[in-house]
């Protein structure tokens, strides 16, 4: 306890450096298991707790990839169809007002080609509220491009996907993802803390802003009292949940809490064509469907950076994208999506939110992969040789 206190004092006294992360964790793996681990810094400054590869962290947009794995499990079970109009599950007609005859499918939502934007918001819908109200705002839609014709990275796609999953199963999204993905793989994780116990929440990696002030997951030894956006009156009765009303509640776009070791198991699952540690979660054909690019950048067919302020990289960051799976090292003008700098094709996903940067990347030909995150670096995207930041490039490389 005394050692932790001294570490906290020492760290707090260090001069603020925007380029210096508070914590970094990097786990390399192959099909058989973990091959190397590097963990530096503090998971919790106030407690003086050193970060480890087993500590759960809000992994940001890599959550989308894990959500997509859940979708594919439901597709295999015959409960969802990638190419059907999602209106059949939602119970109301989902359409871009500018293109009322164009159906919107899970394939389009998962690949960010559904014509949605984040301009009307995507995570602020309170408990008891309706995601449908966000979709009624014209700002939620791209009026210039029909669904299926243009790539625009939009977080809003994933609350809609979660709503569809809830409607198809009658299960709450976080509990559904535990059943479909996390428990079968023995991953001690959860979406927005409701599904984790206090002991897991006590190991949370705290996320900090540039002034080293906590902005997320300062749990202080237990789960937060309210794991979702509270109801309009400030209450937090999860009994108000109704299937499909508000898929944003448990943050399918970014709210997964998972350790770097847990993330490595997801990577090994992809390397193993849907099987890891003796557990067959997906059929190989489903993994191929996930990772196959649905969109490849060409002039005029999409945006190569995220519009949301959390920032998924600069220009040329997105150049190939599958079903919540990003492919790296795209050849061609305007693409700068190779943080490894070796031209090797890898697939996975990045994350960026609340001062955290993260990545999960798999090299299928080489049979290797890496999972990493850094905290306390909200402006760290600038300065790399690619559209990724120098910090990410350092964590990507051996």
Short mmCIF file of C-alpha atoms in Angstrom, two decimals:
data_model
loop_
_atom_site.label_atom_id
_atom_site.label_comp_id
_atom_site.label_asym_id
_atom_site.label_seq_id
_atom_site.Cartn_x
_atom_site.Cartn_y
_atom_site.Cartn_z
CA UNK A 1 0.00 0.00 0.00
CA UNK A 2 2.85 2.35 0.89
CA UNK A 3 4.63 1.51 -2.38
CA UNK A 4 1.49 2.31 -4.39
CA UNK A 5 1.11 5.65 -2.61
CA UNK A 6 4.73 6.60 -3.36
CA UNK A 7 4.31 5.58 -6.99
CA UNK A 8 1.21 7.76 -7.27
CA UNK A 9 3.04 10.76 -5.77
CA UNK A 10 5.98 10.27 -8.10
CA UNK A 11 3.77 9.94 -11.17
CA UNK A 12 1.65 12.98 -10.25
CA UNK A 13 4.81 15.04 -9.86
CA UNK A 14 6.08 14.17 -13.34
CA UNK A 15 5.80 17.00 -15.89
CA UNK A 16 2.84 16.68 -18.26
CA UNK A 17 3.90 15.43 -21.69
CA UNK A 18 1.14 15.11 -24.29
CA UNK A 19 3.11 12.39 -26.08
CA UNK A 20 3.74 10.28 -22.96
CA UNK A 21 1.05 7.68 -22.23
CA UNK A 22 0.00 6.98 -18.65
CA UNK A 23 -0.15 3.26 -19.37
CA UNK A 24 0.74 1.03 -22.31
CA UNK A 25 0.13 -2.68 -22.76
CA UNK A 26 1.17 -4.80 -25.72
CA UNK A 27 0.48 -8.53 -26.13
CA UNK A 28 1.81 -10.50 -29.10
CA UNK A 29 0.32 -13.89 -29.96
CA UNK A 30 0.17 -16.68 -32.48
CA UNK A 31 -2.33 -19.47 -33.05
CA UNK A 32 -1.07 -21.38 -30.02
CA UNK A 33 -1.04 -18.61 -27.42
CA UNK A 34 0.70 -15.50 -26.07
CA UNK A 35 4.28 -15.06 -27.28
CA UNK A 36 5.27 -11.84 -25.48
CA UNK A 37 3.81 -9.27 -23.09
CA UNK A 38 4.84 -5.71 -22.32
CA UNK A 39 3.03 -3.61 -19.69
CA UNK A 40 4.21 -0.20 -18.44
CA UNK A 41 2.73 2.60 -16.38
CA UNK A 42 -0.26 2.89 -14.08
CA UNK A 43 -3.77 1.55 -14.44
CA UNK A 44 -4.88 3.92 -11.65
CA UNK A 45 -2.80 6.95 -10.69
CA UNK A 46 -4.55 7.63 -7.37
CA UNK A 47 -4.12 4.04 -6.19
CA UNK A 48 -0.59 3.74 -7.60
CA UNK A 49 -1.67 0.49 -9.25
CA UNK A 50 0.58 -0.77 -12.02
CA UNK A 51 -1.13 -1.83 -15.23
CA UNK A 52 -1.14 -5.49 -16.27
CA UNK A 53 -2.25 -7.40 -19.35
CA UNK A 54 -5.16 -8.85 -17.32
CA UNK A 55 -6.72 -5.49 -16.39
CA UNK A 56 -10.01 -4.65 -18.16
CA UNK A 57 -10.02 -1.45 -20.21
CA UNK A 58 -12.69 0.32 -22.24
CA UNK A 59 -11.29 -0.81 -25.57
CA UNK A 60 -13.25 1.71 -27.71
CA UNK A 61 -14.06 0.79 -31.32
CA UNK A 62 -12.56 -2.69 -31.22
CA UNK A 63 -15.91 -3.34 -29.50
CA UNK A 64 -17.44 -3.18 -32.99
CA UNK A 65 -15.46 -6.20 -34.17
CA UNK A 66 -16.52 -8.21 -31.11
CA UNK A 67 -20.15 -7.16 -31.67
CA UNK A 68 -19.86 -8.37 -35.28
CA UNK A 69 -18.72 -11.78 -34.03
CA UNK A 70 -21.95 -11.91 -32.02
CA UNK A 71 -23.93 -10.99 -35.12
CA UNK A 72 -22.33 -13.81 -37.09
CA UNK A 73 -23.23 -16.30 -34.38
CA UNK A 74 -26.87 -15.25 -34.76
CA UNK A 75 -26.59 -15.48 -38.54
CA UNK A 76 -25.27 -19.02 -38.21
CA UNK A 77 -28.19 -19.83 -35.88
CA UNK A 78 -30.66 -18.55 -38.49
CA UNK A 79 -31.88 -15.72 -36.25
CA UNK A 80 -30.44 -12.93 -38.41
CA UNK A 81 -29.78 -12.41 -42.12
CA UNK A 82 -27.01 -10.08 -43.28
CA UNK A 83 -28.89 -9.04 -46.41
CA UNK A 84 -32.46 -8.65 -45.17
CA UNK A 85 -34.08 -5.28 -44.48
CA UNK A 86 -33.52 -4.68 -40.74
CA UNK A 87 -36.96 -3.06 -40.54
CA UNK A 88 -38.40 -6.56 -40.20
CA UNK A 89 -36.76 -6.90 -36.76
CA UNK A 90 -36.98 -3.29 -35.60
CA UNK A 91 -40.75 -3.17 -36.07
CA UNK A 92 -40.56 0.19 -37.81
CA UNK A 93 -39.33 1.26 -41.23
CA UNK A 94 -35.69 2.35 -41.27
CA UNK A 95 -34.98 4.49 -44.31
CA UNK A 96 -32.76 7.36 -45.39
CA UNK A 97 -35.34 10.10 -46.07
CA UNK A 98 -33.50 11.01 -49.29
CA UNK A 99 -33.64 7.38 -50.53
CA UNK A 100 -36.95 5.97 -49.22
CA UNK A 101 -36.92 2.92 -51.49
CA UNK A 102 -33.45 1.67 -50.49
CA UNK A 103 -33.55 -1.01 -47.76
CA UNK A 104 -30.89 -0.97 -45.05
CA UNK A 105 -29.31 -4.28 -44.08
CA UNK A 106 -26.97 -5.58 -41.41
CA UNK A 107 -24.25 -5.93 -44.06
CA UNK A 108 -24.53 -2.20 -44.81
CA UNK A 109 -24.59 -1.24 -41.13
CA UNK A 110 -21.61 -3.43 -40.22
CA UNK A 111 -19.56 -2.01 -43.11
CA UNK A 112 -20.50 1.66 -42.52
CA UNK A 113 -22.24 1.95 -45.88
CA UNK A 114 -25.80 2.47 -44.65
CA UNK A 115 -25.82 6.24 -45.16
CA UNK A 116 -25.76 7.17 -41.47
CA UNK A 117 -23.76 9.90 -39.77
CA UNK A 118 -23.00 10.75 -36.14
CA UNK A 119 -24.22 14.34 -36.45
CA UNK A 120 -27.42 13.65 -34.48
CA UNK A 121 -25.60 11.71 -31.73
CA UNK A 122 -25.34 7.99 -31.05
CA UNK A 123 -24.71 7.21 -27.37
CA UNK A 124 -26.71 9.82 -25.43
CA UNK A 125 -30.11 8.07 -25.59
CA UNK A 126 -31.14 7.69 -21.92
CA UNK A 127 -32.55 4.64 -20.20
CA UNK A 128 -36.20 4.43 -21.18
CA UNK A 129 -35.58 6.49 -24.34
CA UNK A 130 -35.90 5.45 -27.97
CA UNK A 131 -33.07 5.15 -30.47
CA UNK A 132 -35.73 5.70 -33.12
CA UNK A 133 -35.89 9.35 -32.04
CA UNK A 134 -32.26 9.83 -33.12
CA UNK A 135 -33.04 8.31 -36.52
CA UNK A 136 -35.92 10.78 -36.93
CA UNK A 137 -33.40 13.64 -36.90
CA UNK A 138 -32.42 14.52 -40.50
CA UNK A 139 -28.84 15.07 -39.35
CA UNK A 140 -28.51 11.33 -38.77
CA UNK A 141 -28.57 10.74 -42.54
CA UNK A 142 -26.33 11.43 -45.51
CA UNK A 143 -28.67 13.01 -48.11
CA UNK A 144 -26.09 12.85 -50.92
CA UNK A 145 -25.33 9.11 -51.13
CA UNK A 146 -27.67 6.14 -51.39
CA UNK A 147 -27.15 3.21 -49.00
CA UNK A 148 -24.48 0.88 -50.31
CA UNK A 149 -22.68 3.49 -52.41
CA UNK A 150 -20.50 5.38 -49.92
CA UNK A 151 -18.34 4.57 -46.86
CA UNK A 152 -18.71 6.89 -43.88
CA UNK A 153 -17.51 5.62 -40.51
CA UNK A 154 -20.48 6.18 -38.18
CA UNK A 155 -20.79 4.95 -34.60
CA UNK A 156 -24.58 5.13 -34.91
CA UNK A 157 -24.56 2.00 -37.07
CA UNK A 158 -23.83 -0.14 -34.02
CA UNK A 159 -26.61 0.92 -31.64
CA UNK A 160 -28.92 0.02 -34.53
CA UNK A 161 -27.21 -3.35 -34.89
CA UNK A 162 -27.60 -3.96 -31.15
CA UNK A 163 -31.30 -3.07 -31.39
CA UNK A 164 -31.73 -5.64 -34.16
CA UNK A 165 -29.90 -8.27 -32.09
CA UNK A 166 -32.16 -7.57 -29.11
CA UNK A 167 -35.32 -7.76 -31.20
CA UNK A 168 -34.25 -11.04 -32.80
CA UNK A 169 -33.47 -12.71 -29.46
CA UNK A 170 -35.40 -10.86 -26.77
CA UNK A 171 -32.14 -10.57 -24.79
CA UNK A 172 -30.43 -7.46 -23.47
CA UNK A 173 -27.38 -6.66 -25.61
CA UNK A 174 -24.72 -6.96 -22.90
CA UNK A 175 -26.14 -10.26 -21.65
CA UNK A 176 -26.47 -11.54 -25.20
CA UNK A 177 -22.82 -10.76 -25.96
CA UNK A 178 -21.78 -12.54 -22.78
CA UNK A 179 -23.70 -15.63 -23.91
CA UNK A 180 -22.57 -15.54 -27.53
CA UNK A 181 -18.91 -14.53 -27.21
CA UNK A 182 -17.40 -13.73 -23.82
CA UNK A 183 -18.44 -16.73 -21.72
CA UNK A 184 -17.74 -19.39 -24.38
CA UNK A 185 -14.23 -17.98 -24.74
CA UNK A 186 -13.75 -17.65 -20.96
CA UNK A 187 -13.07 -13.93 -21.35
CA UNK A 188 -13.64 -11.93 -18.16
CA UNK A 189 -15.21 -8.89 -19.81
CA UNK A 190 -18.47 -7.00 -20.22
CA UNK A 191 -20.17 -4.13 -22.01
CA UNK A 192 -20.60 -1.10 -19.73
CA UNK A 193 -19.81 -3.00 -16.48
CA UNK A 194 -23.27 -4.41 -15.71
CA UNK A 195 -22.11 -7.93 -16.54
CA UNK A 196 -18.81 -7.81 -14.61
CA UNK A 197 -18.43 -8.43 -10.90
CA UNK A 198 -16.95 -5.94 -8.44
CA UNK A 199 -13.58 -7.71 -8.38
CA UNK A 200 -13.21 -7.26 -12.14
CA UNK A 201 -14.39 -3.64 -11.97
CA UNK A 202 -11.82 -2.98 -9.23
CA UNK A 203 -9.04 -3.83 -11.71
CA UNK A 204 -10.30 -1.32 -14.29
CA UNK A 205 -7.79 0.73 -16.26
CA UNK A 206 -8.79 4.35 -15.61
CA UNK A 207 -8.96 6.58 -18.68
CA UNK A 208 -7.51 10.09 -18.33
CA UNK A 209 -7.56 13.37 -20.22
CA UNK A 210 -4.47 15.42 -21.11
CA UNK A 211 -4.41 16.91 -17.58
CA UNK A 212 -4.34 13.40 -16.07
CA UNK A 213 -7.87 13.78 -14.76
CA UNK A 214 -10.09 10.66 -14.82
CA UNK A 215 -12.75 10.72 -17.54
CA UNK A 216 -13.92 7.08 -17.56
CA UNK A 217 -13.80 4.02 -15.30
CA UNK A 218 -12.50 5.58 -12.09
CA UNK A 219 -14.34 2.72 -10.36
CA UNK A 220 -12.67 2.92 -6.93
CA UNK A 221 -13.05 -0.74 -6.17
CA UNK A 222 -16.53 -1.55 -7.45
CA UNK A 223 -18.88 -1.31 -10.39
CA UNK A 224 -20.38 2.12 -11.14
CA UNK A 225 -23.82 2.67 -9.63
CA UNK A 226 -25.32 3.27 -13.06
CA UNK A 227 -23.66 1.46 -16.01
CA UNK A 228 -25.76 3.26 -18.66
CA UNK A 229 -26.99 6.77 -19.46
CA UNK A 230 -29.57 7.34 -16.68
CA UNK A 231 -33.24 7.96 -17.35
CA UNK A 232 -34.42 11.50 -17.94
CA UNK A 233 -35.24 11.87 -14.22
CA UNK A 234 -31.77 10.66 -13.19
CA UNK A 235 -32.89 7.21 -12.08
CA UNK A 236 -31.20 3.98 -13.16
CA UNK A 237 -33.71 1.14 -13.07
CA UNK A 238 -32.56 -1.38 -15.70
CA UNK A 239 -36.05 -2.85 -15.47
CA UNK A 240 -37.02 -0.06 -17.88
CA UNK A 241 -35.09 -1.86 -20.64
CA UNK A 242 -37.20 -3.15 -23.52
CA UNK A 243 -35.80 -5.28 -26.37
CA UNK A 244 -34.69 -3.16 -29.30
CA UNK A 245 -35.87 0.21 -27.98
CA UNK A 246 -32.39 1.54 -27.31
CA UNK A 247 -29.41 -0.45 -28.58
CA UNK A 248 -27.12 2.39 -27.48
CA UNK A 249 -27.54 1.59 -23.77
CA UNK A 250 -24.59 -0.78 -23.46
CA UNK A 251 -22.33 0.96 -25.99
CA UNK A 252 -21.90 -1.70 -28.70
CA UNK A 253 -19.79 0.82 -30.63
CA UNK A 254 -17.12 1.23 -27.93
CA UNK A 255 -18.13 0.09 -24.45
CA UNK A 256 -16.53 -3.34 -24.20
CA UNK A 257 -14.31 -3.74 -21.11
CA UNK A 258 -11.74 -6.38 -21.88
CA UNK A 259 -8.10 -7.05 -21.01
CA UNK A 260 -5.26 -7.13 -23.52
CA UNK A 261 -5.02 -10.88 -22.91
CA UNK A 262 -8.75 -11.23 -23.58
CA UNK A 263 -8.34 -9.21 -26.75
CA UNK A 264 -5.51 -11.51 -27.83
CA UNK A 265 -7.90 -14.45 -27.53
CA UNK A 266 -10.26 -12.69 -29.96
CA UNK A 267 -7.30 -12.32 -32.31
CA UNK A 268 -6.42 -15.99 -31.95
CA UNK A 269 -10.05 -16.85 -32.72
CA UNK A 270 -9.70 -15.02 -36.04
CA UNK A 271 -6.34 -16.65 -36.73
CA UNK A 272 -7.94 -20.03 -36.00
CA UNK A 273 -10.78 -19.50 -38.51
CA UNK A 274 -13.35 -19.34 -35.72
CA UNK A 275 -11.76 -21.74 -33.23
CA UNK A 276 -9.49 -21.02 -30.26
CA UNK A 277 -8.34 -23.15 -27.30
CA UNK A 278 -10.54 -26.02 -28.42
CA UNK A 279 -13.69 -23.88 -28.68
CA UNK A 280 -15.37 -23.58 -32.08
CA UNK A 281 -17.28 -20.28 -31.95
CA UNK A 282 -17.74 -19.58 -35.68
CA UNK A 283 -17.51 -21.57 -38.87
CA UNK A 284 -14.56 -20.68 -41.14
CA UNK A 285 -16.96 -19.31 -43.76
CA UNK A 286 -18.32 -16.82 -41.21
CA UNK A 287 -14.81 -15.57 -40.42
CA UNK A 288 -14.15 -15.16 -44.13
CA UNK A 289 -17.36 -13.15 -44.42
CA UNK A 290 -16.33 -10.90 -41.54
CA UNK A 291 -12.86 -10.08 -42.82
CA UNK A 292 -13.50 -9.80 -46.57
CA UNK A 293 -13.44 -6.09 -47.53
CA UNK A 294 -16.88 -4.79 -48.43
CA UNK A 295 -15.39 -1.44 -49.41
CA UNK A 296 -12.04 -0.39 -50.83
CA UNK A 297 -11.23 3.26 -51.16
CA UNK A 298 -11.40 4.95 -54.55
CA UNK A 299 -11.78 8.64 -55.19
CA UNK A 300 -15.36 9.69 -54.44
CA UNK A 301 -16.61 6.44 -52.87
CA UNK A 302 -16.06 7.22 -49.20
CA UNK A 303 -14.28 9.07 -46.41
CA UNK A 304 -10.94 7.78 -45.16
CA UNK A 305 -11.13 9.31 -41.67
CA UNK A 306 -13.75 9.51 -38.95
CA UNK A 307 -15.82 12.66 -38.57
CA UNK A 308 -16.50 12.16 -34.85
CA UNK A 309 -14.22 14.19 -32.55
CA UNK A 310 -12.87 11.05 -30.86
CA UNK A 311 -10.89 10.58 -34.06
CA UNK A 312 -10.19 7.29 -35.82
CA UNK A 313 -7.07 8.64 -37.49
CA UNK A 314 -6.29 11.18 -40.18
CA UNK A 315 -6.73 11.04 -43.93
CA UNK A 316 -6.00 7.64 -45.38
CA UNK A 317 -6.71 5.84 -42.08
CA UNK A 318 -9.60 3.78 -43.51
CA UNK A 319 -9.03 2.34 -46.97
CA UNK A 320 -10.47 -1.20 -46.74
CA UNK A 321 -13.29 -2.29 -44.49
CA UNK A 322 -15.28 -5.52 -44.05
CA UNK A 323 -17.94 -6.30 -41.45
CA UNK A 324 -16.51 -4.29 -38.55
CA UNK A 325 -13.06 -5.38 -39.71
CA UNK A 326 -10.43 -2.99 -41.02
CA UNK A 327 -7.73 -4.22 -43.42
CA UNK A 328 -4.31 -2.55 -43.34
CA UNK A 329 -1.59 -1.68 -45.83
CA UNK A 330 -3.85 -0.78 -48.74
CA UNK A 331 -1.81 0.07 -51.84
CA UNK A 332 -2.84 3.15 -53.72
CA UNK A 333 -2.85 6.93 -53.63
CA UNK A 334 -4.41 8.49 -50.54
CA UNK A 335 -4.02 5.43 -48.29
CA UNK A 336 -1.78 5.65 -45.22
CA UNK A 337 -3.10 2.69 -43.24
CA UNK A 338 0.08 0.79 -42.36
CA UNK A 339 1.25 1.50 -38.79
CA UNK A 340 3.61 -1.51 -39.02
CA UNK A 341 5.43 0.01 -41.99
CA UNK A 342 6.13 -3.34 -43.66
CA UNK A 343 3.40 -3.50 -46.31
CA UNK A 344 1.97 -6.74 -44.85
CA UNK A 345 -1.80 -7.18 -45.12
CA UNK A 346 -3.34 -7.44 -41.66
CA UNK A 347 -6.91 -7.22 -40.47
CA UNK A 348 -8.52 -6.21 -37.18
CA UNK A 349 -9.70 -2.90 -35.74
CA UNK A 350 -8.46 0.24 -34.03
CA UNK A 351 -9.94 2.22 -31.17
CA UNK A 352 -9.78 5.84 -29.99
CA UNK A 353 -11.81 7.47 -27.20
CA UNK A 354 -11.38 9.23 -23.85
CA UNK A 355 -7.61 9.40 -24.10
CA UNK A 356 -7.22 5.74 -25.12
CA UNK A 357 -5.74 4.38 -28.34
CA UNK A 358 -6.01 0.67 -29.08
CA UNK A 359 -5.47 -1.89 -31.79
CA UNK A 360 -6.01 -5.57 -32.55
CA UNK A 361 -4.22 -6.73 -35.71
CA UNK A 362 -3.83 -10.20 -37.18
CA UNK A 363 -1.43 -11.34 -39.90
CA UNK A 364 -3.16 -14.44 -41.32
CA UNK A 365 -0.28 -15.40 -43.61
CA UNK A 366 2.31 -15.18 -40.84
CA UNK A 367 0.02 -16.67 -38.20
CA UNK A 368 0.73 -13.89 -35.71
CA UNK A 369 -1.01 -10.91 -34.17
CA UNK A 370 -0.79 -8.11 -31.64
CA UNK A 371 -3.21 -6.44 -29.21
CA UNK A 372 -2.31 -3.13 -27.59
CA UNK A 373 -3.59 -0.02 -25.88
CA UNK A 374 -2.27 3.25 -24.49
CA UNK A 375 -4.04 5.63 -22.09
CA UNK A 376 -3.73 9.34 -21.41
CA UNK A 377 -2.97 10.34 -25.02
CA UNK A 378 -6.05 12.16 -26.39
CA UNK A 379 -4.15 14.08 -29.07
CA UNK A 380 -1.73 11.33 -30.00
CA UNK A 381 -2.95 10.73 -33.55
CA UNK A 382 -0.68 13.40 -35.02
CA UNK A 383 2.93 12.77 -35.93
CA UNK A 384 3.16 9.22 -37.22
CA UNK A 385 4.61 8.07 -40.54
CA UNK A 386 1.13 6.70 -41.32
CA UNK A 387 -2.35 8.01 -40.55
CA UNK A 388 -1.85 6.27 -37.20
CA UNK A 389 0.04 8.01 -34.40
CA UNK A 390 3.69 7.49 -33.53
CA UNK A 391 2.57 5.82 -30.28
CA UNK A 392 0.47 3.29 -32.17
CA UNK A 393 3.27 2.66 -34.61
CA UNK A 394 5.59 1.93 -31.68
CA UNK A 395 3.08 -0.44 -30.09
CA UNK A 396 2.40 -2.21 -33.39
CA UNK A 397 6.02 -2.99 -34.14
CA UNK A 398 7.93 -5.73 -32.26
#
